[in-house]
GROMACS .gro file of C-alpha atoms in nm:
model
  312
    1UNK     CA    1   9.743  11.372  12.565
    2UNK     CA    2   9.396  11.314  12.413
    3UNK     CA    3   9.163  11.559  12.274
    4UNK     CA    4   8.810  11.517  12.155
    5UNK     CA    5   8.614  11.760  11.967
    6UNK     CA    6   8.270  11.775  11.830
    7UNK     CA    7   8.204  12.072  11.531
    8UNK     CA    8   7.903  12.245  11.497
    9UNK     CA    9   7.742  12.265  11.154
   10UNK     CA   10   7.889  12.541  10.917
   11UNK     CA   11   7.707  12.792  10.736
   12UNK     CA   12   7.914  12.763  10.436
   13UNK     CA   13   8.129  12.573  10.216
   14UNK     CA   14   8.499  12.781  10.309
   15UNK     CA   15   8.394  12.720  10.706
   16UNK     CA   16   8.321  12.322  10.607
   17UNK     CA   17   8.680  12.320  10.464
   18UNK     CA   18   8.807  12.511  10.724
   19UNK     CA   19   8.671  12.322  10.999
   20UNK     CA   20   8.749  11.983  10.813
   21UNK     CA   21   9.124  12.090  10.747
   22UNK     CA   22   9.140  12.148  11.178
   23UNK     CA   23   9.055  11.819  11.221
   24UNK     CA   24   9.180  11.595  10.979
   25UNK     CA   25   9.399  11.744  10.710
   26UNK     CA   26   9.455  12.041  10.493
   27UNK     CA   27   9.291  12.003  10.170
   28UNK     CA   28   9.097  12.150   9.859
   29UNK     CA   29   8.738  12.143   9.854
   30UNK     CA   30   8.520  12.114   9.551
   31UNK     CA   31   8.171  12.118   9.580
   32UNK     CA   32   7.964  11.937   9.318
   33UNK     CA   33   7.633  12.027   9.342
   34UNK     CA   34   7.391  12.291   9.446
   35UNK     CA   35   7.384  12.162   9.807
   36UNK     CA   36   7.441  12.365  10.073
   37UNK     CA   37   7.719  12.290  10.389
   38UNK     CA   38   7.481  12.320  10.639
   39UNK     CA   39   7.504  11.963  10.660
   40UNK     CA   40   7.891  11.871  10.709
   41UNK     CA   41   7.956  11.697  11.025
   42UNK     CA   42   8.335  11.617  11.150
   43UNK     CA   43   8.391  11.539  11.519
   44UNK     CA   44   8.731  11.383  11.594
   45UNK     CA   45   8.966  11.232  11.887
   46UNK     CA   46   9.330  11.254  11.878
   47UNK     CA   47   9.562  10.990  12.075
   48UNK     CA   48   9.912  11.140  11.998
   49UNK     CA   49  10.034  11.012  11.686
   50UNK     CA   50   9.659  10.875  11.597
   51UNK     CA   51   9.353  11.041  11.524
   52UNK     CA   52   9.014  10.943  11.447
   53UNK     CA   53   8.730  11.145  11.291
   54UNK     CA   54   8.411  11.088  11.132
   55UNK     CA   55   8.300  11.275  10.826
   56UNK     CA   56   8.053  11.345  10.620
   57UNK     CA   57   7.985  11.632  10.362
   58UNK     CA   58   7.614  11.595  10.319
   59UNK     CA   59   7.679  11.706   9.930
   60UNK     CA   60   7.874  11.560   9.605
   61UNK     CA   61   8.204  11.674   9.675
   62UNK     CA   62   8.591  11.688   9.558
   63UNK     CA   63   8.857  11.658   9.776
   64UNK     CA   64   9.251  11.700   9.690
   65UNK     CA   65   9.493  11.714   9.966
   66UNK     CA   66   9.844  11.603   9.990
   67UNK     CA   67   9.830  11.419  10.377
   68UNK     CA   68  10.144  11.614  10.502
   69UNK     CA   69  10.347  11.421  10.750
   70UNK     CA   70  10.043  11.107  10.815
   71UNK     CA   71   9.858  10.850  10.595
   72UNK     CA   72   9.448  10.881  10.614
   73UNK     CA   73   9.255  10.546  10.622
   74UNK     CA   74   8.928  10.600  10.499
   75UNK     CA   75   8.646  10.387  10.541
   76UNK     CA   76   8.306  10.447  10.416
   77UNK     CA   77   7.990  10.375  10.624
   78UNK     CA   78   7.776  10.446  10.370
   79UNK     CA   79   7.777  10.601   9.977
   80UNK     CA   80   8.137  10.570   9.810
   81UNK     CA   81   8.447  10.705   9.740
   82UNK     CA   82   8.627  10.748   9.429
   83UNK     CA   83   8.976  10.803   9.464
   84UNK     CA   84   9.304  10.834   9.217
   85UNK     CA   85   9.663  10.878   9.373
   86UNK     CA   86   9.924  10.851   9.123
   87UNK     CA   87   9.810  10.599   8.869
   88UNK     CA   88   9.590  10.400   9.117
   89UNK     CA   89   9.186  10.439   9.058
   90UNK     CA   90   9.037  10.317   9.430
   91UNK     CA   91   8.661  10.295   9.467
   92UNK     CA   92   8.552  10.233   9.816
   93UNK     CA   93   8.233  10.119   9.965
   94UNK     CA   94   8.140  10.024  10.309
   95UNK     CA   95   8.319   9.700  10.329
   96UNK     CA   96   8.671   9.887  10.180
   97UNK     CA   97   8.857  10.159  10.267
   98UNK     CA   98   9.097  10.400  10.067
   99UNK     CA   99   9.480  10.426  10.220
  100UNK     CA  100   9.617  10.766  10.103
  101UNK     CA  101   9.991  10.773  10.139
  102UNK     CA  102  10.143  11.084  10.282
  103UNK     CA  103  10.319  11.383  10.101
  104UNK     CA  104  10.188  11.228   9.791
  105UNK     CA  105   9.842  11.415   9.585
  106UNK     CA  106   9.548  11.243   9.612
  107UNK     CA  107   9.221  11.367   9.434
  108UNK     CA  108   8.890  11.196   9.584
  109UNK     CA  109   8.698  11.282   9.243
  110UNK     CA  110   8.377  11.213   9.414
  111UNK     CA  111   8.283  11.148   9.773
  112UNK     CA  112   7.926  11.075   9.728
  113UNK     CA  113   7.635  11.276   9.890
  114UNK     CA  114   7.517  11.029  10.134
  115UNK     CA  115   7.904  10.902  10.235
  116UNK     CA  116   8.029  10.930  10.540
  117UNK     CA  117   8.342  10.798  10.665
  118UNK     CA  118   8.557  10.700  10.970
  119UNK     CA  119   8.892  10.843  10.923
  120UNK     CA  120   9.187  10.755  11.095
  121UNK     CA  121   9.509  10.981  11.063
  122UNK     CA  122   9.855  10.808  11.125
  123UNK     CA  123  10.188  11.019  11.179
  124UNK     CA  124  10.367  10.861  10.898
  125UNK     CA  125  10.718  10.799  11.159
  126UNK     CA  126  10.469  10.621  11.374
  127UNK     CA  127  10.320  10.381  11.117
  128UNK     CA  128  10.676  10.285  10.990
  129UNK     CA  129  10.832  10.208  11.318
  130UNK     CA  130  10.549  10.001  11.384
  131UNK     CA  131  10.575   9.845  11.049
  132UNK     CA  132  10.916   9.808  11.061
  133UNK     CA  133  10.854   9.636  11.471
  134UNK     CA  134  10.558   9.391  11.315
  135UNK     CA  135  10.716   9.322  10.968
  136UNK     CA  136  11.095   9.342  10.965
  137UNK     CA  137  11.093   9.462  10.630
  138UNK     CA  138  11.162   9.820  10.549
  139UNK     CA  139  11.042   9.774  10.211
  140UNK     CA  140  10.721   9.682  10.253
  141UNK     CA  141  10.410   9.936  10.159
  142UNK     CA  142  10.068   9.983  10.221
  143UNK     CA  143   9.844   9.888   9.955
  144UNK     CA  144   9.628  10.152   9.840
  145UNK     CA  145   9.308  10.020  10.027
  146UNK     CA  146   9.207   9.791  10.313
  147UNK     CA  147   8.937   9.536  10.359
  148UNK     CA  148   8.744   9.561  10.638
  149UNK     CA  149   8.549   9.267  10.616
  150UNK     CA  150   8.792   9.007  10.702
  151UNK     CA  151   8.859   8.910  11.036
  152UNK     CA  152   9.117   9.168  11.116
  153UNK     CA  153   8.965   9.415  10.886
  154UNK     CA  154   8.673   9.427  11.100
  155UNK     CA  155   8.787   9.392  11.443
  156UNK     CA  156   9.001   9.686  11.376
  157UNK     CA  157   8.687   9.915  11.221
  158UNK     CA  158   8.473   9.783  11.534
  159UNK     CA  159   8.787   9.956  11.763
  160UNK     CA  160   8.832  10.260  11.622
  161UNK     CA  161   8.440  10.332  11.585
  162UNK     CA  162   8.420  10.228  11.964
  163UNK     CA  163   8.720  10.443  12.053
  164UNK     CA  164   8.575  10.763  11.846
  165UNK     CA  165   8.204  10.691  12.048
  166UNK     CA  166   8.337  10.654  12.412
  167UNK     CA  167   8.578  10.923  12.392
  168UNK     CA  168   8.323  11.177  12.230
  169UNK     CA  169   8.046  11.092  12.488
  170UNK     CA  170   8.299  11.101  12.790
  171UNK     CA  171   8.677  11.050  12.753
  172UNK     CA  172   8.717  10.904  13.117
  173UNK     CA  173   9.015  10.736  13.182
  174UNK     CA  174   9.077  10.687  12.777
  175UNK     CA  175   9.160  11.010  12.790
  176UNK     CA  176   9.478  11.004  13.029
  177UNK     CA  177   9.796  11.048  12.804
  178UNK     CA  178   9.947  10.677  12.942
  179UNK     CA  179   9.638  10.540  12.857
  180UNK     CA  180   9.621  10.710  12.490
  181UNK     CA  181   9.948  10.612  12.442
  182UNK     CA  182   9.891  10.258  12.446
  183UNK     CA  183   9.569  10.333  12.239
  184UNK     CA  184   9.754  10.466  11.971
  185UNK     CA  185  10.003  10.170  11.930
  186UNK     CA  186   9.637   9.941  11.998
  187UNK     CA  187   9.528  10.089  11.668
  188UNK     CA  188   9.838  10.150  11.472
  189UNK     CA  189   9.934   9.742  11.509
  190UNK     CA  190   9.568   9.641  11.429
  191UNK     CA  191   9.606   9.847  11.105
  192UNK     CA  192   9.903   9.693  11.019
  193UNK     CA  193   9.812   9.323  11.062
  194UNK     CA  194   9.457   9.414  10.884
  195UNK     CA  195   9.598   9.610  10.624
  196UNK     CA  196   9.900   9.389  10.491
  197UNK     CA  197   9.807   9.016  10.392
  198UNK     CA  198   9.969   8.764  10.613
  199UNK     CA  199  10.155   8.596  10.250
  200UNK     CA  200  10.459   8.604  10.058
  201UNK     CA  201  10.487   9.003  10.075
  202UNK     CA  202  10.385   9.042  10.438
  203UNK     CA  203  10.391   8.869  10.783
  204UNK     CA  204  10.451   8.558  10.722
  205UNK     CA  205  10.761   8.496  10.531
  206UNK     CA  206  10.910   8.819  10.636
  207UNK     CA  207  11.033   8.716  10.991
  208UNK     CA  208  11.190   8.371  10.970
  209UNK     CA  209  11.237   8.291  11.341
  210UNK     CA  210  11.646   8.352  11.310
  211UNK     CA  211  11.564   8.724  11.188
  212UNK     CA  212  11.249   8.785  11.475
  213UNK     CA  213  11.486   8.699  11.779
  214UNK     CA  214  11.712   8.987  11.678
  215UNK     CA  215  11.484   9.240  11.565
  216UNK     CA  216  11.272   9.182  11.917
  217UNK     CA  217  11.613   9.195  12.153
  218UNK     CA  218  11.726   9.496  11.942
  219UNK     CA  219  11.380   9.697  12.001
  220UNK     CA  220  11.375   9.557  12.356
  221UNK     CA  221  11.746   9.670  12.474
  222UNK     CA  222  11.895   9.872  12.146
  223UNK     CA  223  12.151  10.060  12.407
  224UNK     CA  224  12.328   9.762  12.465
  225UNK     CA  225  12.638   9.749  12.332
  226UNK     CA  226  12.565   9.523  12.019
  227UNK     CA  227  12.858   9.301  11.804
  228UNK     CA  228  12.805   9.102  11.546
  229UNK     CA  229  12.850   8.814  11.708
  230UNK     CA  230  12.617   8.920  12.027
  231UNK     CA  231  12.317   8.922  11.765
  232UNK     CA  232  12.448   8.587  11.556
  233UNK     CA  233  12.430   8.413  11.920
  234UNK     CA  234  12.075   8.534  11.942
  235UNK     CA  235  11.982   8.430  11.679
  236UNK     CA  236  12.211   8.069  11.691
  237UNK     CA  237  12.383   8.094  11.380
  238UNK     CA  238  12.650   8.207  11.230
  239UNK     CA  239  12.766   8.576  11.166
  240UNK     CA  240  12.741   8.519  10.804
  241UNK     CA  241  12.407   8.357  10.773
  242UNK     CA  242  12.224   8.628  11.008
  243UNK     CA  243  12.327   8.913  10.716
  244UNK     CA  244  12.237   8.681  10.488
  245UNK     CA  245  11.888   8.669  10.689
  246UNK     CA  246  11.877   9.048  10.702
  247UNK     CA  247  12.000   9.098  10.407
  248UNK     CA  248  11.652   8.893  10.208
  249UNK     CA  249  11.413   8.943  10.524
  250UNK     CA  250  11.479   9.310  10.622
  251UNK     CA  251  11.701   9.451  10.323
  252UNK     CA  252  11.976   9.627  10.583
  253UNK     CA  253  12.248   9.477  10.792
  254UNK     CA  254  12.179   9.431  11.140
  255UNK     CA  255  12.433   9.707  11.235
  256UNK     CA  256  12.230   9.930  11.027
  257UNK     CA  257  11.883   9.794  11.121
  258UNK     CA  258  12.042   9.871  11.504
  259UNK     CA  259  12.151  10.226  11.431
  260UNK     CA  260  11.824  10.270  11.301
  261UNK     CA  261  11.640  10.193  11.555
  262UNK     CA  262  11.893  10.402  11.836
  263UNK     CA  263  11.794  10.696  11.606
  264UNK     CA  264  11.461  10.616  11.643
  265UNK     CA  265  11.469  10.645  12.028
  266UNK     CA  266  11.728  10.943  12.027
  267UNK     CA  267  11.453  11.080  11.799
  268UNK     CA  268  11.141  11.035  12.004
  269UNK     CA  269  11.357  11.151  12.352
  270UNK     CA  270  11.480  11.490  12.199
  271UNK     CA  271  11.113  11.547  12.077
  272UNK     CA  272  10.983  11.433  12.437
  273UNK     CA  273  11.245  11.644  12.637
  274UNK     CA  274  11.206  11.733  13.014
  275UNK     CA  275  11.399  11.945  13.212
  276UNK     CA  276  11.739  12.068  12.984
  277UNK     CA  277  11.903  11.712  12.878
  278UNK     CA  278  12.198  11.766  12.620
  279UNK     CA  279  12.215  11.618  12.241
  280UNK     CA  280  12.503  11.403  12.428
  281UNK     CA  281  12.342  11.297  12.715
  282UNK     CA  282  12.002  11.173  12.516
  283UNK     CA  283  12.261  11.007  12.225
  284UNK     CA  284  12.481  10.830  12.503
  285UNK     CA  285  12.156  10.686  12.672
  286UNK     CA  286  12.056  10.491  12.333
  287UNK     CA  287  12.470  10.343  12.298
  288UNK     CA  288  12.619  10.619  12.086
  289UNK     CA  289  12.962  10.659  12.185
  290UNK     CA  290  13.060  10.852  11.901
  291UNK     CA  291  12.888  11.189  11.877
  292UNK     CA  292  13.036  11.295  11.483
  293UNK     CA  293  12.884  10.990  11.345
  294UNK     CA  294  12.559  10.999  11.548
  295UNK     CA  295  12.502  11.364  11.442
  296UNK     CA  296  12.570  11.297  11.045
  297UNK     CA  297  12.359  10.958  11.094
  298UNK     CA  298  12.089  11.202  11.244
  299UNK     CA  299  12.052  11.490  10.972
  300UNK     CA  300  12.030  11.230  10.698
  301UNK     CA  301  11.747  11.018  10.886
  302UNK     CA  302  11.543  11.344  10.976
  303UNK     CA  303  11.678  11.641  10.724
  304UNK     CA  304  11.804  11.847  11.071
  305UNK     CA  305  12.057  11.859  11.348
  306UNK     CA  306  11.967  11.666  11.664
  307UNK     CA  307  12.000  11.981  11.847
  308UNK     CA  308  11.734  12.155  11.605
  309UNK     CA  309  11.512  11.874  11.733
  310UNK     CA  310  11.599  11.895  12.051
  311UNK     CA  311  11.476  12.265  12.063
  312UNK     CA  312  11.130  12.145  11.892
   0.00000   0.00000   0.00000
């Protein structure tokens, strides 16, 4: 389900936080100056595991915040950003945008008087299953900002700007939940491809074609029940050499990269739940047979019991 908001100017600097926090995340806010909030602006739209916002503080301000649960891609439309998380120093411009990771401190030391920003929020489970569906390599990261005046750089700024303008003048039929969902994956996958250079450390050595025809029949069908040698005739070679492939391309075995993925789906299903479906019932649908294993495989994935989740 979408949902659009547009905030009113505050009267103070604890109602700009405030009012900030709602929209995009929980943070600390330091003023800088003598200015007065009156002139904060934040208006948002959410698309499930997405949401977009534009920002601006209308003052020299200092923002820590810790991103709980979702990175924050900020681009500045005008003024700058300076930004430290860990021992990375980011300045960003228009033209460059800061990638905060989540669950991780990171102090904007100043956000510039006349900057304003589009910010997009990502659920961090969202971003890495869409990472891990693009890439098909787990241990690939998100540098710490984003370019947005290459070619994919700016043809995803141009969509989420046009997303955050339609859908604040009149949602329409952007704002029905089937539509948003495919919205949010829209964005999510443009990020991705704009974010992560297409070299040695992203697209294009990381899926050699024997590696890609598994990983896409896994995502497409991962109830099926998978052997070893189902996925080494997908791929046309051997057993051996298709862990090897896994092994350097993805850094899992293909048995694991499956049960990953099955969690994945059990995951999203339990969250998702219509109607009174047992922990069984959604596990069996996504080809676990064995419901010890699938519940241990479960709490260490997500930290609780399936049926925890499934009461969510």
């Amino acid at each position: 389900m979408s949902v659009t908001s547009k905030i009113s100017r505050p009267e103070d600097w604890d109602e700009a936080s405030h009012v900030v926090s709602d929209v995009y995340f929980p943070h600390i806010l330091t003023p800088l100056s003598r200015s007065k909030a009156t002139n904060t602006v934040a208006e948002a739209v959410e698309l499930g595991p997405v949401k977009i916002t534009h920002i601006g503080w209308g003052a020299d301000v200092s923002i820590r915040s810790d991103h709980p649960g979702a990175y924050a891609v900020n681009v500045p439309l005008s003024g700058h950003l300076e930004s430290v998380t860990g021992r990375n120093e980011v300045l960003s411009a228009p033209g460059s945008g800061m990638i905060c990771p989540p669950d991780t401190s990171t102090v904007i030391t100043t956000w510039s008087e006349e900057c304003s920003i589009i910010g997009v929020r990502v659920d961090r489970d969202h971003l890495h299953r869409e990472m891990s569906r693009i890439l098909a390599r787990p241990d690939i990261q998100l540098p710490p900002q984003i370019d947005v005046t290459t070619e994919n750089g700016a043809s995803w700024l141009a969509l989420v700007r046009s997303l955050l303008n339609q859908m604040l003048e009149s949602g329409g039929v952007l704002g029905n939940a089937l539509v948003a969902e495919q919205l949010s994956g829209a964005v999510t996958t443009a990020l991705v491809l704009a974010a992560v250079p297409d070299d040695g450390a992203g697209v294009g050595c990381a899926r050699p074609r024997i590696v890609k025809r598994v990983v896409d029949e896994i995502h497409a069908d991962p109830s099926r029940a998978w052997t070893a040698a189902d996925m080494a005739e997908v791929a046309g070679v051997s057993v051996r050499r298709l862990q090897e492939g896994f092994r350097d391309y993805v850094g899992v075995s293909p048995r694991d990269y499956l049960l990953d993925v099955r969690l994945e789906r059990v995951h999203d299903d339990l969250l998702r739940a219509d109607g009174a479906p047992t922990v069984a019932e959604v596990a069996m649908r996504w080809g676990f047979t064995h419901t010890g294993r699938f519940a241990a495989a479960f709490r260490r994935k997500y930290g609780v019991a399936p049926s925890e989740a499934l009461r969510r």
